[in-house]
mmCIF file of C-alpha atoms in Angstrom:
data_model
loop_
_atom_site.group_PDB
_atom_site.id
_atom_site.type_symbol
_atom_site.label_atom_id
_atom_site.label_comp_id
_atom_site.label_asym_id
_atom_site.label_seq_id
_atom_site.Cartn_x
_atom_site.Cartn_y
_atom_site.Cartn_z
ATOM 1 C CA UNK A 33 210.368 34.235 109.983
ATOM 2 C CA UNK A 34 210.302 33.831 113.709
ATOM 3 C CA UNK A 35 211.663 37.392 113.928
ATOM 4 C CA UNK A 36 209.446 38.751 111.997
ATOM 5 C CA UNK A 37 206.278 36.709 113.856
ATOM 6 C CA UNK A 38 207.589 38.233 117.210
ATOM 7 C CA UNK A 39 207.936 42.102 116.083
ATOM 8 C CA UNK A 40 204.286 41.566 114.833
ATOM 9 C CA UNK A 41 203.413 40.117 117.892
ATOM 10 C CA UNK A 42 204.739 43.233 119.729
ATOM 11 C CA UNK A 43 203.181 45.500 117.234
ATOM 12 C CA UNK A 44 199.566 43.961 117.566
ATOM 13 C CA UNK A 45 199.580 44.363 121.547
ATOM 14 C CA UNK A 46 201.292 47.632 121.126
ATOM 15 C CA UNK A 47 198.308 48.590 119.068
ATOM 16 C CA UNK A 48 195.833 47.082 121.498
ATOM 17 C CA UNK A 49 197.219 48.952 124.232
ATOM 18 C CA UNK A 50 197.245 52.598 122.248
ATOM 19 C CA UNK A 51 193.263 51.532 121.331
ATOM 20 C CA UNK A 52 192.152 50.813 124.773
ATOM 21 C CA UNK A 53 194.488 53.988 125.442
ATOM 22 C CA UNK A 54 192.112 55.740 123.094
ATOM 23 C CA UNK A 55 188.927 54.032 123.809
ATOM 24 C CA UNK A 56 189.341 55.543 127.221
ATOM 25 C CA UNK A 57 190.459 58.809 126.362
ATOM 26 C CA UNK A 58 187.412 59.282 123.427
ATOM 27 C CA UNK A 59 184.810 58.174 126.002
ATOM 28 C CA UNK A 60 186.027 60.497 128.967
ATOM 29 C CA UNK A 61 186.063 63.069 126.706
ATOM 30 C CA UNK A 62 182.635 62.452 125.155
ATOM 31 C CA UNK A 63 181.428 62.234 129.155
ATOM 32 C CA UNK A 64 182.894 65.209 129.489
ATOM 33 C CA UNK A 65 181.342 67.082 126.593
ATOM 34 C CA UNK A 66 178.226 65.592 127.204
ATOM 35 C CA UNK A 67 178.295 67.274 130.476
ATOM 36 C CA UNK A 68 178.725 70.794 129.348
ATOM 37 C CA UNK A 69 175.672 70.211 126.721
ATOM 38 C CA UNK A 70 173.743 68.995 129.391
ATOM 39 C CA UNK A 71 174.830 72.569 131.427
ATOM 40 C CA UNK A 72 173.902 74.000 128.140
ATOM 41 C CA UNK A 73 170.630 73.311 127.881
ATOM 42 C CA UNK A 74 169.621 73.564 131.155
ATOM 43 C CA UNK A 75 170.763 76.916 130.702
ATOM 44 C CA UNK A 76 168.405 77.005 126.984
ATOM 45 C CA UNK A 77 165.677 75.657 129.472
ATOM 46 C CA UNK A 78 165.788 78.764 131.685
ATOM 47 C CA UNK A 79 166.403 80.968 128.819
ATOM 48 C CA UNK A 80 162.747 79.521 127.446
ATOM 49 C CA UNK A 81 160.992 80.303 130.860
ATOM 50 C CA UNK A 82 162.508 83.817 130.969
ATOM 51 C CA UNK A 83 161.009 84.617 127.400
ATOM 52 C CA UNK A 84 157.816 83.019 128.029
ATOM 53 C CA UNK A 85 157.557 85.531 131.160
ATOM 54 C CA UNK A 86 159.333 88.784 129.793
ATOM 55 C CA UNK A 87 156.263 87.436 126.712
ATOM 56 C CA UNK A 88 153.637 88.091 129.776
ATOM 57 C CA UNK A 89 154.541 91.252 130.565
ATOM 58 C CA UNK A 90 155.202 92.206 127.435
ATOM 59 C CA UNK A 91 151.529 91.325 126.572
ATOM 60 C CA UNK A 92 150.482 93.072 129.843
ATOM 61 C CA UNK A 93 152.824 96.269 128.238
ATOM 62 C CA UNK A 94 151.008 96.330 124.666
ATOM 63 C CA UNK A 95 147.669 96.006 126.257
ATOM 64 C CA UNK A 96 147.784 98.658 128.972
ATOM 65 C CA UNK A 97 149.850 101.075 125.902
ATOM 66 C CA UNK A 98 146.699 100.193 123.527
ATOM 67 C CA UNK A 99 144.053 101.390 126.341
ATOM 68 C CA UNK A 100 146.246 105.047 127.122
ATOM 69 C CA UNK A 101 146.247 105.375 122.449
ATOM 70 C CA UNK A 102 142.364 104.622 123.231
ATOM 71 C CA UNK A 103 142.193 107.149 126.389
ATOM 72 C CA UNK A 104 144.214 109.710 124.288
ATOM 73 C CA UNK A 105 141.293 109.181 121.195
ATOM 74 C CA UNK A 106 139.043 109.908 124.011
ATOM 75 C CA UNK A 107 140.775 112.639 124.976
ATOM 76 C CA UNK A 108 140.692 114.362 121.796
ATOM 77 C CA UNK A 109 137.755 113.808 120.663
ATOM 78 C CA UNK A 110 136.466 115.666 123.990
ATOM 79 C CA UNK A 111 138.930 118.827 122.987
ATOM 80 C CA UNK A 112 136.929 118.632 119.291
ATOM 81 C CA UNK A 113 134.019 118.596 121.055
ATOM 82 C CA UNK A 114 135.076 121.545 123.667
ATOM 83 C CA UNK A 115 136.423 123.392 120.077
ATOM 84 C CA UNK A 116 133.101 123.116 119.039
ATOM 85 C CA UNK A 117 131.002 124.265 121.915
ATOM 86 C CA UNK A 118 133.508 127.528 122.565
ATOM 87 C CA UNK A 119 132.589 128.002 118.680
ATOM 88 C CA UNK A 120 128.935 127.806 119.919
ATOM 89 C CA UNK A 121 129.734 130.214 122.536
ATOM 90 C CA UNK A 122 131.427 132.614 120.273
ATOM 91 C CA UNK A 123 128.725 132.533 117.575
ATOM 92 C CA UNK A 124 126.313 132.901 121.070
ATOM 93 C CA UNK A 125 128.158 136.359 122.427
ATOM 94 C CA UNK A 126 128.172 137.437 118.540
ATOM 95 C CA UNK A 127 124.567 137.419 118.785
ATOM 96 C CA UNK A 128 124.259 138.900 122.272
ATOM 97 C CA UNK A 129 126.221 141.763 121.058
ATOM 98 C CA UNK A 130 124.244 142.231 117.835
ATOM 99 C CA UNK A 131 121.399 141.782 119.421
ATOM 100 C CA UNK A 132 122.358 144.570 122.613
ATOM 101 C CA UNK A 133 122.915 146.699 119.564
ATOM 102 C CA UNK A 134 119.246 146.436 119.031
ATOM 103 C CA UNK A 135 118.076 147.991 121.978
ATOM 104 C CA UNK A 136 117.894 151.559 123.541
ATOM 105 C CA UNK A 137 117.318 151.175 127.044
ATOM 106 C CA UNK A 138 118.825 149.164 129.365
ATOM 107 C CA UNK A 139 116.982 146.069 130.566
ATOM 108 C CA UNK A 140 116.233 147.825 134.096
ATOM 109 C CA UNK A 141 114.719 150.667 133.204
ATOM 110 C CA UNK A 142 112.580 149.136 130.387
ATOM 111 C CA UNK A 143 110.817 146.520 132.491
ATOM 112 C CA UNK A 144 110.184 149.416 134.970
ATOM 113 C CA UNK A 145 108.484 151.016 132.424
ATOM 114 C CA UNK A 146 106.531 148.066 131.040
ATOM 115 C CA UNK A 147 105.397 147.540 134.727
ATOM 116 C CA UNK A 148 104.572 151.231 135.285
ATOM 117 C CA UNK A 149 102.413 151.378 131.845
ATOM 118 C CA UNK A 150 100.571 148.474 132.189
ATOM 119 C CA UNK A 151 99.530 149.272 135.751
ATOM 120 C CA UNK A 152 98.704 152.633 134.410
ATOM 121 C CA UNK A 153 96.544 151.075 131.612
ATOM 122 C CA UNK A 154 94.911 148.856 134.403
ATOM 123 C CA UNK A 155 94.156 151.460 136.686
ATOM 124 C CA UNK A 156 93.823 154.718 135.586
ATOM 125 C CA UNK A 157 91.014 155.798 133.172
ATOM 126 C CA UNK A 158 92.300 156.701 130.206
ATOM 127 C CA UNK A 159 90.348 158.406 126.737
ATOM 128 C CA UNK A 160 90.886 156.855 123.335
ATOM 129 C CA UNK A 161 94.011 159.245 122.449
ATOM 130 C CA UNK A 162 96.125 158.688 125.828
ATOM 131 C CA UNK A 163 95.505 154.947 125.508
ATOM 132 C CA UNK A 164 96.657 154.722 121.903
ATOM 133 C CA UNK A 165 99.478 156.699 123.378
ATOM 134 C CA UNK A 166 100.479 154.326 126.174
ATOM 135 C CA UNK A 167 99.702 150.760 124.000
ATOM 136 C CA UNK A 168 102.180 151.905 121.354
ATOM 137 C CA UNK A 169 104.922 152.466 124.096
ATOM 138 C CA UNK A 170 104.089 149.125 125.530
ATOM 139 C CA UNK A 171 104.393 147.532 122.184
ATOM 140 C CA UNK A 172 107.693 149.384 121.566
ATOM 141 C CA UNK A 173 108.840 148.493 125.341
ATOM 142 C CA UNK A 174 107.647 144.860 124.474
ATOM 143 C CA UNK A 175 109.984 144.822 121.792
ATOM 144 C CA UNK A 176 112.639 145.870 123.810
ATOM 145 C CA UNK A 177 111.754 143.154 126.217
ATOM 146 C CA UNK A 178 111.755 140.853 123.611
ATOM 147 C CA UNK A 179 115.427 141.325 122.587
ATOM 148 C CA UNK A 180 116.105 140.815 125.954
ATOM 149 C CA UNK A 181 114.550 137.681 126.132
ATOM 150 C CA UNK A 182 116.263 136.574 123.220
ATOM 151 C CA UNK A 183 119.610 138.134 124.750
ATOM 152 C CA UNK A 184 118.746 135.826 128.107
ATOM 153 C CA UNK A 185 118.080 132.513 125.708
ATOM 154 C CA UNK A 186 121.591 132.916 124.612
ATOM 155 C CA UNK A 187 123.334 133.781 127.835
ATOM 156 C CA UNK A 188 121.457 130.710 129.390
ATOM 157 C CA UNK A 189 122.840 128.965 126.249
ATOM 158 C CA UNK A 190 126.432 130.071 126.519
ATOM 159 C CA UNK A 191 125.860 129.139 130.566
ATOM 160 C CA UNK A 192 124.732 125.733 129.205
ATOM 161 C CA UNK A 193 127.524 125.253 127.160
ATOM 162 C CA UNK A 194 130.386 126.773 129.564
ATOM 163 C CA UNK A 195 128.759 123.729 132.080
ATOM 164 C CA UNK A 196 129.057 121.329 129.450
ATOM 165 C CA UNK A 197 132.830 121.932 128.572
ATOM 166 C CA UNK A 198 133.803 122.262 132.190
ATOM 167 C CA UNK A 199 132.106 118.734 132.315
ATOM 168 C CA UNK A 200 133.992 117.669 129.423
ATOM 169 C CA UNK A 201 136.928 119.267 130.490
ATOM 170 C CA UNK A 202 136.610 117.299 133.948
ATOM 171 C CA UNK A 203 136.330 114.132 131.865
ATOM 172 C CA UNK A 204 140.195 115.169 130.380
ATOM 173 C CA UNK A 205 141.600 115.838 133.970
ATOM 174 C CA UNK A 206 140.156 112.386 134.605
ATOM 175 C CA UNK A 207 141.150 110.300 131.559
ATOM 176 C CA UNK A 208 144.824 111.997 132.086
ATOM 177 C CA UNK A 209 144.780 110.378 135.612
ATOM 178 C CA UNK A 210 144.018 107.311 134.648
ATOM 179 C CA UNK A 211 146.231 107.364 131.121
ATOM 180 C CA UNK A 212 149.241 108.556 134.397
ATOM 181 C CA UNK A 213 148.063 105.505 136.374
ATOM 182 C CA UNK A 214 148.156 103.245 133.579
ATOM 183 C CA UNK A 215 151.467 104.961 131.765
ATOM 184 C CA UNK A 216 153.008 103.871 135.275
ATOM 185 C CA UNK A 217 152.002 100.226 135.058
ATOM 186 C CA UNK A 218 152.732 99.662 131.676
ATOM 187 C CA UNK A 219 156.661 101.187 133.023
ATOM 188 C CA UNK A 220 156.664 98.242 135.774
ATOM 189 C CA UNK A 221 155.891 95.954 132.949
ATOM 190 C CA UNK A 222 158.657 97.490 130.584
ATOM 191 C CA UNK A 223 161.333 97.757 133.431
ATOM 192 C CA UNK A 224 160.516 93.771 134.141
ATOM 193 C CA UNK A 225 161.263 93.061 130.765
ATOM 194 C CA UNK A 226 164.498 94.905 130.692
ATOM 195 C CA UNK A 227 165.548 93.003 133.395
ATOM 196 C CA UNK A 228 164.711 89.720 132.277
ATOM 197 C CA UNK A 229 166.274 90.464 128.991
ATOM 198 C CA UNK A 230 169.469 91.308 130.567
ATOM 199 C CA UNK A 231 168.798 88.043 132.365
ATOM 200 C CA UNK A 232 168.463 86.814 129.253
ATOM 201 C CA UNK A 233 171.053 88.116 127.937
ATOM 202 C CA UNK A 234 173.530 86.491 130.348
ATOM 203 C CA UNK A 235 172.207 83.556 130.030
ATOM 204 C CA UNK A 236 172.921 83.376 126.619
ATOM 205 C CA UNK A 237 176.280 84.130 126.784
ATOM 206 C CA UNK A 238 176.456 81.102 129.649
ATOM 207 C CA UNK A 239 175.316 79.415 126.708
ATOM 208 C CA UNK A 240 177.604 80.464 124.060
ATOM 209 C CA UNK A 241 180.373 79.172 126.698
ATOM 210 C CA UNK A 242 178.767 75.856 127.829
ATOM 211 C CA UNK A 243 178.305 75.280 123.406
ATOM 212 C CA UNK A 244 182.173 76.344 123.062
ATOM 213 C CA UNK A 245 183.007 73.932 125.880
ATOM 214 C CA UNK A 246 180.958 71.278 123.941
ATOM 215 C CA UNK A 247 182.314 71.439 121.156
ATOM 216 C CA UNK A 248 186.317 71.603 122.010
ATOM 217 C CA UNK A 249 185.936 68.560 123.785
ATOM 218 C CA UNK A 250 183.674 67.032 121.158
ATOM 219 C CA UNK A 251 186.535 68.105 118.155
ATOM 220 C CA UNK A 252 189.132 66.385 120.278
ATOM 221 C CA UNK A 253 186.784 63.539 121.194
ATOM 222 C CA UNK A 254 186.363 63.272 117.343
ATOM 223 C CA UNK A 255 190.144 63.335 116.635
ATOM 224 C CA UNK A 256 190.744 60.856 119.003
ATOM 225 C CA UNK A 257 188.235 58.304 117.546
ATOM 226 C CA UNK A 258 189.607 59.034 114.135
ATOM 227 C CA UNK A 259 193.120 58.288 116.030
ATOM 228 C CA UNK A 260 191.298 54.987 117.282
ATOM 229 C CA UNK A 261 189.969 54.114 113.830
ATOM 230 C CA UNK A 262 193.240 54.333 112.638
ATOM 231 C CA UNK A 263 194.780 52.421 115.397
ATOM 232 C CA UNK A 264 192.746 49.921 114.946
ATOM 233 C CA UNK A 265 193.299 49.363 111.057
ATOM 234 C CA UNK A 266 196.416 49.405 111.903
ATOM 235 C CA UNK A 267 196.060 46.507 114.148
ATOM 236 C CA UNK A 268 194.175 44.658 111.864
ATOM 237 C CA UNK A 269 196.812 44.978 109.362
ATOM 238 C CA UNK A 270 199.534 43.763 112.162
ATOM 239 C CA UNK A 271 197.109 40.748 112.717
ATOM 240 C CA UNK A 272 196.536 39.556 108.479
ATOM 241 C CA UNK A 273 199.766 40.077 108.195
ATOM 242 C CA UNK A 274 201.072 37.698 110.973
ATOM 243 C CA UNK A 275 198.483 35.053 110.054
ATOM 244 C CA UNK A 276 199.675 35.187 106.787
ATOM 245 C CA UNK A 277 203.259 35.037 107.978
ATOM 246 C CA UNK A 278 202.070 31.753 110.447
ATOM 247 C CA UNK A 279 200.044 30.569 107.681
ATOM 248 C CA UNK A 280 203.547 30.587 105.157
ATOM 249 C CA UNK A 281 205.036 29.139 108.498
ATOM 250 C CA UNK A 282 202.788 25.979 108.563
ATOM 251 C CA UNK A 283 202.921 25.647 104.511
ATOM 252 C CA UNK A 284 207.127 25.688 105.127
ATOM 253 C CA UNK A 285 206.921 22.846 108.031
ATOM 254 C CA UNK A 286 204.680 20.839 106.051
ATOM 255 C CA UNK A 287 206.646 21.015 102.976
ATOM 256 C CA UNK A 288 209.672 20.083 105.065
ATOM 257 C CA UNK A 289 207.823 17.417 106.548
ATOM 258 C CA UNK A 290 206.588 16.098 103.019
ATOM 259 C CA UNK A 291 210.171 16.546 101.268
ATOM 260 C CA UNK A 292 211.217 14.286 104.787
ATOM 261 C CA UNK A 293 208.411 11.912 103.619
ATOM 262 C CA UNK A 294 208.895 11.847 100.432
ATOM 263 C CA UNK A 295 212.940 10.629 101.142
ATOM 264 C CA UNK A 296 211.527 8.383 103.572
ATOM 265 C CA UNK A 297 208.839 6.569 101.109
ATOM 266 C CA UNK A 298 211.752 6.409 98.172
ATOM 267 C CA UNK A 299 213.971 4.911 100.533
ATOM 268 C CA UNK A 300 211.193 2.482 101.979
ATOM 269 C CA UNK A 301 211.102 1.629 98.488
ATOM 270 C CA UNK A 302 214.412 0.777 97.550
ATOM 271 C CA UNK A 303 214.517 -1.704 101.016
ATOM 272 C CA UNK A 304 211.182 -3.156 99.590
ATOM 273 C CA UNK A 305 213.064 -4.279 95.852
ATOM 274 C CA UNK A 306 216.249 -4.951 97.482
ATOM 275 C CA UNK A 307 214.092 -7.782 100.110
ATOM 276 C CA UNK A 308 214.978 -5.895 103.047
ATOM 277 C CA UNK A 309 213.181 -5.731 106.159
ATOM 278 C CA UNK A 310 211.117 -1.977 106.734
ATOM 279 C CA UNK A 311 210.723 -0.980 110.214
ATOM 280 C CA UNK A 312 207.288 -0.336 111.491
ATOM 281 C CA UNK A 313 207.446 3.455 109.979
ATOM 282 C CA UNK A 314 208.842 3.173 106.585
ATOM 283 C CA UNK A 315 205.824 0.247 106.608
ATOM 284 C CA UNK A 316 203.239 2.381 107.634
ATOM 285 C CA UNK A 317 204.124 5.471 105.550
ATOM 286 C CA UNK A 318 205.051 3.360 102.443
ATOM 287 C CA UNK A 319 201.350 1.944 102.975
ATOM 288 C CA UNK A 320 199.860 5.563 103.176
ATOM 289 C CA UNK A 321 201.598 6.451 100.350
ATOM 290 C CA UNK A 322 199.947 3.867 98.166
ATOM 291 C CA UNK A 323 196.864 4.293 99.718
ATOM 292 C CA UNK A 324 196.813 7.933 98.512
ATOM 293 C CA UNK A 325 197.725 6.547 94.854
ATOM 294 C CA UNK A 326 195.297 4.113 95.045
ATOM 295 C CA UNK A 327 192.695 6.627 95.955
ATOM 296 C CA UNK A 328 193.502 9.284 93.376
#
């Protein structure tokens, strides 16, 4: 019995000692890992800012790429527009040729002419026969004059129109500039956010290690408390098992002790029929003895 008290004894503090063993190990490990998530999400912290800026110039990016697709809408719709006034043009030298086809003298000459007859006219007296003469030449030089007139209106026209593309074709060279200027900003932008993604990127993998850090110490933090659990059952076991052991202990004594009374009392007894004299003992446990009967 003793034997077995002591080796439980041994086994209960040998326990204690491997917990607080443990205890130490678990919670230095658990420090440890809590470290490394800490690292880890200062690291998610930075990570956050660097999106929310690489998000601003992004933003920056999109908008300065949607006003060049706008500048370029511009742009063509001024080349529609220049289409359509060289068509004007072209439909405007198709009718200065037609209309050069029309005429017989050249534009010189016949306002000479038109000059020289109606000063002639004005001046010189004339009888009914050489005026008719001289009024149907004007009238055929006026319709000469005429086409020219109408040849002029189209030339000014096709002048008009040659100003107006140059004009639009000025606005081009212009929105081009400004689609270069703003094609060379929104590249800034675009190179910034390549570099913070490959910050990001780095980061991340920082990350990755500071989470893979975490979490080996954390598994091994984990098997170690399961170690502890288990330790400490153990211990528990070690403990019922040597108060059961000292409670059998004190149930032996005392039934050694009451067998000893019991022979004690019977022999009390005998003393008591036989007249003998009982020492103070045998007195006083022959006296509890009754008392208990008495009682029950």
């Amino acid at each position: 019995m003793l034997a077995d008290l002591e080796e439980l004894r041994k086994n209960i503090l040998k326990t204690e000692e491997e917990a607080l063993r443990l205890r130490e190990k678990r919670n230095q490990l658990n420090k440890e890992a809590k470290k490394w998530l800490e690292e880890k999400r200062k690291i998610q912290q930075l990570i956050f800012k660097q999106k929310e800026e690489a998000n601003i110039y992004r933003e920056k990016r999109n908008q300065l790429n949607n006003q060049i697709k706008e500048l370029k809408i511009q742009i063509e719709n001024l080349k529609k527009e220049i289409l359509e006034r060289v068509n004007i043009i072209k439909k405007l030298r198709e009718e200065v040729s037609r209309l050069k086809k029309q005429t017989k003298i050249p534009k010189k000459i016949v306002m000479e002419e038109f000059e020289s007859l109606e000063w002639k006219i004005q001046t010189t007296p004339l009888n009914h026969s050489e005026e008719k003469i001289l009024v149907e030449k004007v009238k055929n030089l006026e319709k000469e004059i005429q086409i020219y007139r109408q040849i002029d209106t189209r030339k000014e026209k096709i002048g008009e129109e040659k100003r107006k593309i140059e004009g639009l074709k000025q606005k081009i060279n212009h929105l081009r500039d400004e689609i270069s200027r703003l094609a060379e900003e929104s590249n800034k932008n675009h190179k910034m956010i390549v570099e913070i993604l490959e910050k990001i990127k780095s980061l991340g993998e920082k990350a990755d290690f500071f989470q893979k850090k975490f979490l080996e110490l954390k598994n091994v933090a984990d098997e170690t408390h399961q170690r502890l659990v288990e330790v400490l059952n153990q211990r528990k076991e070690y403990e019922k098992k040597f108060l059961e052991l000292m409670e059998q202990d004190k149930l032996n004594k005392l039934k050694k002790v009451l067998e000893m009374s019991e022979g004690m009392v019977k022999e009390a007894e005998k003393k008591l029929e036989k007249g003998e004299k009982l020492t103070f003992e045998e007195f006083k446990l022959l006296m509890s003895r009754r008392k208990i009967e008495l009682g029950s």
